[in-house]
Amino acid sequence: MKAWVLGEFEREEPLYEAARALRARGHASLDIHSPYPLHGADHALGLKRSTVPIVALVAGVTGALTGYLLQWYTVAHDWPLNVGNRPPHSAPAFIPVTFELGVLFASLAIFFGLLGGYFGFPRTHHPVFEVEAFRSATIDALWLSVEVDGKDAEPIAQELRRLGARQVSIVPEAK
Amino acid sequence: MSTAEKTIQDVRALDGPPVLVGRPDDRALTESLLSPVLGPTRKGWVLLLLALLGGVGFWTLSLVTTLFVGIGAWGNNIPVAWAFDITNFVWWIGIGHAGTLISAILLLFQQKWRTSINRFAEAMTLFAVAMAGVYPVIHLGRPWLFWWLIPYPSTNQIWPNFKSALPWDVFAISTYATVSLLFWYLGLIPDLATLRDAAKTRGRRIVYGIMCFGWRGSARHWRHYRIGYLLLAGLSTPLVVSVHTIVSFDFAISQLPGWHTTIFPPYFVAGAIFSGFAMVMTLMIPARRLLGYQQVVTERHLDNMAKVMLATGLMVFYGYLMEWFMAWYSGSPSEAFAFLNRAQGPYQPIFLMQMFCNVVAPQILWFPSMRRNEIVLFIVSILINVGMWAERFVIIAVSLHRDFIPSSWGMYYPTWVDWGLFLGSICMFGLLFLLFLRFLPAIPLFEVKELRSELEHHGPNVYPGSEEEG
Amino acid sequence: MPSLGLPIYGQKTALETRRWKSLDELEARTAAEPGEFPEGAAETPEGLSRRGFLQVLGASVALAGLQACKPPREKLVPYVRAPAAVTPSVPVAYATAASEEGYAVGLVVQAHEGRPVKIEGNRLHPASLGGSDAIRQALVLELYDPARLRGFTREGRALAWSALLQEIAALGREHDKDGGTRLRFLVAPTSSPTLGDLRRRVLERFPRARFDTWSATGEGAQRAGAAIAFGRPLDATYDVAKADVILSLDSDFLAVEGEHLRHAREFASRREGDRMNRLYVAEPRFSVTGGMADHRLRMRGLEVAAFARAVAAELAGAGLAGLGPLGAHGEGERVKVARAIAKDLAGARGRSLVLAGARQPPAVHALAAAMNEALGNVGTTVHWRAPVLLDPRAGADSLRELAGELAAGKIDTLVVTAWNALHTAPADLELRKAFGKVKNSMVLALREDETVRAASWRLAASHPLESWGDLRSRDGTVSIVQPLITPLYESATEIDLLAAFVGEGDRGAWRLVREGWRARSGAPPAPLPLAGAAAAANPVDTNRPRRPDPYDRTWDEWLAAGVLTESAGKPEQVAADLGAVGDALGKLPVPAGGIELGFAPDYKIWDGRLLENAWLQELPDPVTKLTWENAAHLSPATAKRLGLASGDLVELARGGRAVVAPVLIVPGHADDAVTVALGYGQQVAGPVGKGVGFDGYALRTSDAPWFAGGAELRKTGKRTDLAVTQGHFSMEGRAIALALDHEELGRAKAELDEHRGEAPTILEPVDYSDRTYKWGMAIDLSRCIGCGACTAACQAENNIPVVGKEQVLRSREMHWIRVDRYFEGPAEDPKSVTQPLACVHCEMAPCEYVCPVNATVHSDEGLNEMVYNRCVGTRYCSNNCPYKVRRFNFFDYHGDVAPTLQMLMNPDVTVRARGVMEKCTYCTQRIQRARIDARVGGKKIGPDEVVPACAQACPAEAITFGNLNDPRSRVSRKHGDARRYDLLHELGTRPRTAYLVKLRNPNPELA
């Protein structure tokens, strides 16, 4: 069975230290929880560049194309009408909708991509929530969480205390 | 005193007042900023709520009247087929621009001072857009058919006409509303989590817990979050410009003297920011006093917003000048007449009001002392709101009432329904805002905390710029 | 709620709801008494039950059709086999005639499934030549007016026709005793030979009875003038087309007086080309005719006589010595003008024309007659004929005698068929008081009015479109008046009523008219029906087989043509007695000082009889554009002097009588004069006319029927809003309605070229030249007299709603074609241009590309089409329409209209819903009908075959419509005309409606 070891730190530097130390020990599944984005966290955890921009780009281009084709099909191809002597296919008039749909698609992709895809939301249940003290993670404290095999939990906890955690708690995997 | 400290002092002196007063720790910040939400309901809030509910009742009555009786319940006629309805629409949409502008463009420009006011401004944007969205629907002769503007394969076998600016509006407004909402909500998620954790009652914890989808401040989330947030800001920036550009097309693509002009897009956007900032000011000045936000919304914020108002105000004035010049330069008698008629015609008072509020009043903001004087700022911002409404009325109704053929000239007089739809919408807007202040964090906690940590790490001279973001 | 304040015409009010109830009772009553009137006649066609529908259908067709001959007593049977005359959905036209001041105006009425819905002029009729005017157009609305009087009552007792006949018979026996000494008839002027016979027979039975003729308007003065000049009353007819120079002495001969429809057409035919005529008008108020004048001389009404004498004097100087004794040189500027006019007239002997207005005293008419004779116009432009009216001397005199007898209690029975005598009678006759003294006051009227209210016998009159009768025009031409539908309500015609006094009330008007003309035409008497005692006993039963009657064909031809062939009379030879004329002129009173009060028949409601007609109420006055009321017209200078502005309520007083009237400042009105349109402010009126305007008759006395000095205007300090549809009469120096002097035209080519031809554009214009049809219109401003007939015709044709005064004040009137009037030059004495303006069907239509839902698009023939059921009502199209010709349904104007008014709707035209935009369609329904006919006939639509309602009604033929791809079409020629220009050409809208510059032909000597 698995377990999560959670350590609360007050300041960033010891936190990063602890993270690096544990990674050096070969603990890959680390995570940091903080009320606001920490600039050093990515580096400390050795995270790579986010791929969100590519998603946004693809969605945006798709949206723009959809917009233009929609207009071309409806007013120029499917049922062209003589409207005030304007040419049925008038590209300049199609720009606004094309642009708007591009933005719309990209924004939707980013928002729902983040929540659903990257964050795996909605998720109202997570081991870290088992610890009442963990509430401080969104208020004023910085937490380091380590996912380990149940029997290694205690040594890691010791280690974290040694590395300067204010308090440490262990969450065994729920049966 | 060491040179280092000295330089710090110099920098502070240069920077003027700080963006964040004192060195509060995060828990203190959290408690003070969440107190309006978690604290007990105040009597003043309830009274204000009831007052606004009255206005909303008036609004509803006007809406129902319009739907049952028809557009005839308004003062609109031929030639003035658009009047209060579209005036209110453009006015609200314009106001709705400040929010996105503050949170998006200033974010891109990494203006630290935006942090504490952006949530506030975004909320205002949402509610303003919501109010604006009402008019395009109810101003239709047959509002129950508004969806005919949306392209879908129907048995009519007729598609919308994408050469008209109105379908552009449909897409622009709906996109703008959606994106603003997403942007706003994305920003809310970490603070909703904070609320969940700071809340004392189980009920609140559950509600906010659901609303934040299970946010746990994980660094693995933060890194995507920051990029995504920045990208949304990047998308919103051209969006906000495009929206009012398209709104201005409603007039610019027509051939009516006073509407048919190419300067409208930039001039409308400037006007939108102008009125938007004025509205933020109008709401923020009382709010920061009543809710004790002085710590995070400092004189620096007021000062900067005042500067933006002054700048955009001047742009708007330039727009006026250019309109007048073109009216003369075009050599078209109807064109020239349209503008003379604004200044000398039967609607002269409204024109003069527009000039005073939009051109004269903002000039006081040249004086730094005035830019920090809350009373002055409040009055000026109110004046600008009024002035911008007048501007839209002058552009729309006054251009229409006297156009090419003198025999068909006419006058427009609003009915009580027109007034109800206008004043009532302001009450509805206020009501929504009141609820927002009570149930959601009006100041973005995580950004303020981030700002605090930056200030601690890099000293005060972080302001105004800072190193890389994300 | 603002909307609830407004009376939208036709919307069901509590009052009307009550009316329906009573109507149901009426139906029940008629059902109870078998066959007085055809079933279905009195039945409301509410939702038209199949039975009711067939009956209405059968009724009208049977009546209007060629053998439409049933006395009212006979039952109508729904036809089992549809008659050949009617194909459902195809309208049928029938010729008939309507009375104007007793003279005939020939009409052709379109009936859809037996419902008359549209009225046109009869081309074969001398008084119409195919043209019509707003009043004629609106007659059909009067027919369906829910406020019409129904049934017959005596002291409140409802009587069926049969019962009424018995009571009249009893009454007759009373009067037989003294030969009718205490019996009087107050009748309207008429030329009906049938009524003539009946009156003669009534007088044979009651030798001491008397028929008094009364009309508040009319041309009595003209006949009186003829009596002075020629010793006997004569009718004048004018050949305006032959006149090169016309002098109108306050005669509104283009819109009101004489055969104005023919005058307009003939006059307009001389307003273009090289043989252009020249019109001088001397008048106090700005009239339609004055608007067409090349030289308009504004002067107070009482000064016109003096001016006429000045012209006569100058004529004498110009070689017509005979006129010397009649002349009297004027003084000041007028002399110069008079001399120029005289020279002009004298230069056109036999080709000139002098007309005196109906409002001028007989002496002026006599002088005009003398001038015409001296100018040698008699026989060329002027023709004198014996009057066709039964009683030429219609005027206050006979009415005064009657009023005296009434007041003295000498009269027991007064039968009134003249319209609303109590309202129209001169105030000094106190007829209201006297009327009460009559035991039996019997009034036959179309709707309830003051006189009906005061009467003890109230008889509903049938509408002309429900009646049999006959009328003659001034030249004697006879027209048979035939009904198009059985009476909607229990009612009788004047013929039925008079017949009742000679015991023939049950014969029916049809038989009286038809048999009367059989006798007059010398046709053999009707053959007896085939054998059978029953048949012999009842010779009038037409449901039995009959021997062929040769008269049938003649009769049918008359009905089909609308005129009796060869019935026109010969002009008489006349010789003026200049001495008598001189004496008469000498007796003319010297114009009194102070402010002159002038009266005029209203352009819309005439003498007031059409007050209840909502179309006419909402029709803008041709000159002032005022709707829904009348006003006291003042010149700008006089108003300034009195410190008055338009809309001020003043107390208008004369000789101890006063009314409160709103002031309306009219450019070009004579100074120190106020003009009041008659007929408004009636004490008893229906939902439409209630409280509309003020009563001009209250100030009108028999000694000064038209003009009187010594009027006073006192400020009341109150104001009112006048519902004018055009608030701005200046063109602001823009090129909108162009007018040029005749000889300028050649030089103006370059200037005009800026307003026509190709405009630069980045869009490739669609090429319509390869299409079979390219519809277009041309409007000739030189011909347009601005009368508003087109507006009324369009309203009738296209189911255009009436919106009421409140909505007009909010600029929400719905007329698809409006007639703009612009004044040029000094406000005191301006020139004027009128410009009919409807959708011009731009090829590059600004309205189309802004519509978000493609509700207004272009047809392949170039029509700018409005798709009502697609419109969502953004009104963007109207904002972008530079001509502002689009109209919006701000309310549900057609929501639950009265059932009778539903019958009025033209089934070929969509009835628009609330929230929908609408506009001129070039009468696309008429184009479609022509297309169908062409396809059926396997041919192309003719170049001038399609005629929109406006063009068809226009008496001046100012509007032409047709196929621009056919060089032979009239419209193509007009588009190629040197005077052609496009309105707002600089916008590059490529309008399909072209305008032709108005030409003026001023006298160089007066330039």
Coordinates of C-alpha atoms in Angstrom, one line a residue, chain B residues 72-230:
Chain B
G72 CA -44.1 51.4 -29.3
A73 CA -43.8 51.6 -25.6
W74 CA -40.6 53.5 -26.2
G75 CA -40.1 56.9 -27.7
N76 CA -38.4 55.5 -30.8
N77 CA -39.8 56.4 -34.1
I78 CA -39.0 56.9 -37.8
P79 CA -36.4 58.6 -38.2
V80 CA -35.0 57.9 -34.7
A81 CA -35.3 54.1 -34.8
W82 CA -32.5 53.6 -32.4
A83 CA -32.3 55.8 -29.2
F84 CA -32.0 54.9 -25.5
D85 CA -31.8 51.2 -26.4
I86 CA -28.6 51.2 -28.4
T87 CA -27.2 54.1 -26.4
N88 CA -27.4 52.0 -23.2
F89 CA -26.0 49.0 -25.1
V90 CA -22.9 50.9 -26.3
W91 CA -22.5 52.6 -22.9
W92 CA -22.5 49.4 -20.9
I93 CA -20.3 47.6 -23.4
G94 CA -17.8 50.4 -23.2
I95 CA -17.8 50.3 -19.4
G96 CA -17.3 46.5 -19.7
H97 CA -13.9 47.1 -21.4
A98 CA -12.0 48.4 -18.4
G99 CA -12.0 45.1 -16.6
T100 CA -10.4 43.1 -19.3
L101 CA -8.1 45.9 -20.1
I102 CA -6.8 46.2 -16.6
S103 CA -6.4 42.6 -15.9
A104 CA -5.2 41.6 -19.4
I105 CA -3.2 44.4 -20.9
L106 CA -1.7 45.5 -17.6
L107 CA -0.8 42.0 -16.9
L108 CA 1.0 41.7 -20.2
F109 CA 2.8 45.0 -19.4
Q110 CA 3.6 43.5 -16.0
Q111 CA 2.1 46.5 -14.2
K112 CA 2.2 45.3 -10.6
W113 CA -0.3 47.8 -9.5
R114 CA -3.0 46.0 -11.4
T115 CA -3.0 43.0 -9.1
S116 CA -5.2 44.3 -6.3
I117 CA -7.9 45.8 -8.6
N118 CA -8.2 43.4 -11.5
R119 CA -10.7 41.0 -9.9
F120 CA -12.8 44.0 -9.0
A121 CA -12.6 45.3 -12.6
E122 CA -13.3 42.0 -14.2
A123 CA -16.4 41.5 -12.1
M124 CA -17.5 44.9 -13.2
T125 CA -16.9 43.9 -16.8
L126 CA -19.0 40.8 -16.5
F127 CA -21.9 42.6 -15.0
A128 CA -21.7 45.5 -17.5
V129 CA -21.6 43.1 -20.4
A130 CA -24.5 41.2 -18.9
M131 CA -26.5 44.5 -18.8
A132 CA -25.4 45.4 -22.3
G133 CA -26.4 42.0 -23.6
V134 CA -30.0 42.7 -22.7
Y135 CA -30.6 45.6 -25.2
P136 CA -29.7 43.9 -28.5
V137 CA -32.4 41.3 -27.8
I138 CA -35.2 43.5 -26.4
H139 CA -34.7 46.3 -28.9
L140 CA -35.9 43.8 -31.6
G141 CA -39.4 44.3 -32.9
R142 CA -39.8 40.6 -32.4
P143 CA -37.4 39.7 -29.6
W144 CA -38.7 36.1 -29.4
L145 CA -36.9 35.6 -32.8
F146 CA -33.5 36.9 -31.8
W147 CA -31.9 33.5 -32.5
W148 CA -32.5 34.1 -36.2
L149 CA -29.2 36.0 -36.0
I150 CA -27.4 32.8 -35.2
P151 CA -26.3 30.7 -38.2
Y152 CA -28.0 27.3 -37.9
P153 CA -29.6 25.2 -40.5
S154 CA -33.3 26.1 -40.1
T155 CA -36.4 25.4 -42.0
N156 CA -36.5 29.0 -43.1
Q157 CA -33.5 28.0 -45.3
I158 CA -32.3 31.6 -44.8
W159 CA -28.9 32.3 -43.2
P160 CA -27.8 35.4 -41.4
N161 CA -26.3 38.1 -43.5
F162 CA -22.6 38.4 -42.5
K163 CA -22.3 41.6 -44.4
S164 CA -24.3 43.3 -41.6
A165 CA -22.5 44.4 -38.5
L166 CA -25.2 43.0 -36.3
P167 CA -24.2 39.3 -36.7
W168 CA -20.6 40.5 -36.0
D169 CA -22.0 42.0 -32.8
V170 CA -23.6 38.7 -31.9
F171 CA -20.3 36.9 -32.2
A172 CA -18.2 39.7 -30.6
I173 CA -20.4 40.2 -27.6
S174 CA -21.0 36.5 -26.9
T175 CA -17.3 35.8 -27.3
Y176 CA -16.3 38.7 -25.1
A177 CA -18.8 37.7 -22.4
T178 CA -17.6 34.1 -22.5
V179 CA -13.9 34.8 -22.4
S180 CA -14.3 37.4 -19.7
L181 CA -16.1 34.9 -17.6
L182 CA -13.5 32.2 -18.1
F183 CA -10.7 34.6 -17.4
W184 CA -12.4 35.9 -14.3
Y185 CA -13.2 32.4 -13.0
L186 CA -9.8 31.0 -13.7
G187 CA -8.4 33.8 -11.6
L188 CA -10.9 33.0 -8.9
I189 CA -10.1 29.3 -8.5
P190 CA -7.1 29.6 -6.1
D191 CA -8.9 32.1 -4.0
L192 CA -12.0 29.9 -3.9
A193 CA -9.7 27.3 -2.5
T194 CA -8.4 29.7 0.1
L195 CA -12.0 30.5 1.0
R196 CA -12.7 26.8 1.3
D197 CA -9.8 26.4 3.7
A198 CA -10.4 29.7 5.6
A199 CA -14.1 29.1 6.0
K200 CA -15.4 28.2 9.4
T201 CA -18.8 26.6 8.6
R202 CA -19.1 23.2 6.9
G203 CA -21.7 24.6 4.5
R204 CA -19.3 27.2 3.1
R205 CA -16.5 24.7 2.9
I206 CA -18.7 22.4 0.8
V207 CA -19.9 25.2 -1.5
Y208 CA -16.5 26.8 -2.0
G209 CA -15.0 23.4 -2.2
I210 CA -17.2 22.6 -5.2
M211 CA -16.6 25.9 -6.8
C212 CA -12.8 25.5 -6.7
F213 CA -13.0 22.1 -8.3
G214 CA -10.5 20.7 -5.8
W215 CA -7.6 23.2 -6.2
R216 CA -4.7 22.3 -3.9
G217 CA -2.1 24.8 -4.9
S218 CA 0.0 22.1 -6.5
A219 CA 3.2 23.4 -8.1
R220 CA 2.5 20.9 -11.0
H221 CA -0.8 22.9 -11.5
W222 CA 0.6 26.3 -10.9
R223 CA 3.0 26.1 -13.8
H224 CA 0.3 25.4 -16.3
Y225 CA -2.0 27.7 -14.6
R226 CA 0.3 30.7 -14.9
I227 CA 0.9 30.1 -18.6
G228 CA -2.8 29.5 -19.3
Y229 CA -3.7 32.7 -17.4
L230 CA -1.2 34.7 -19.3

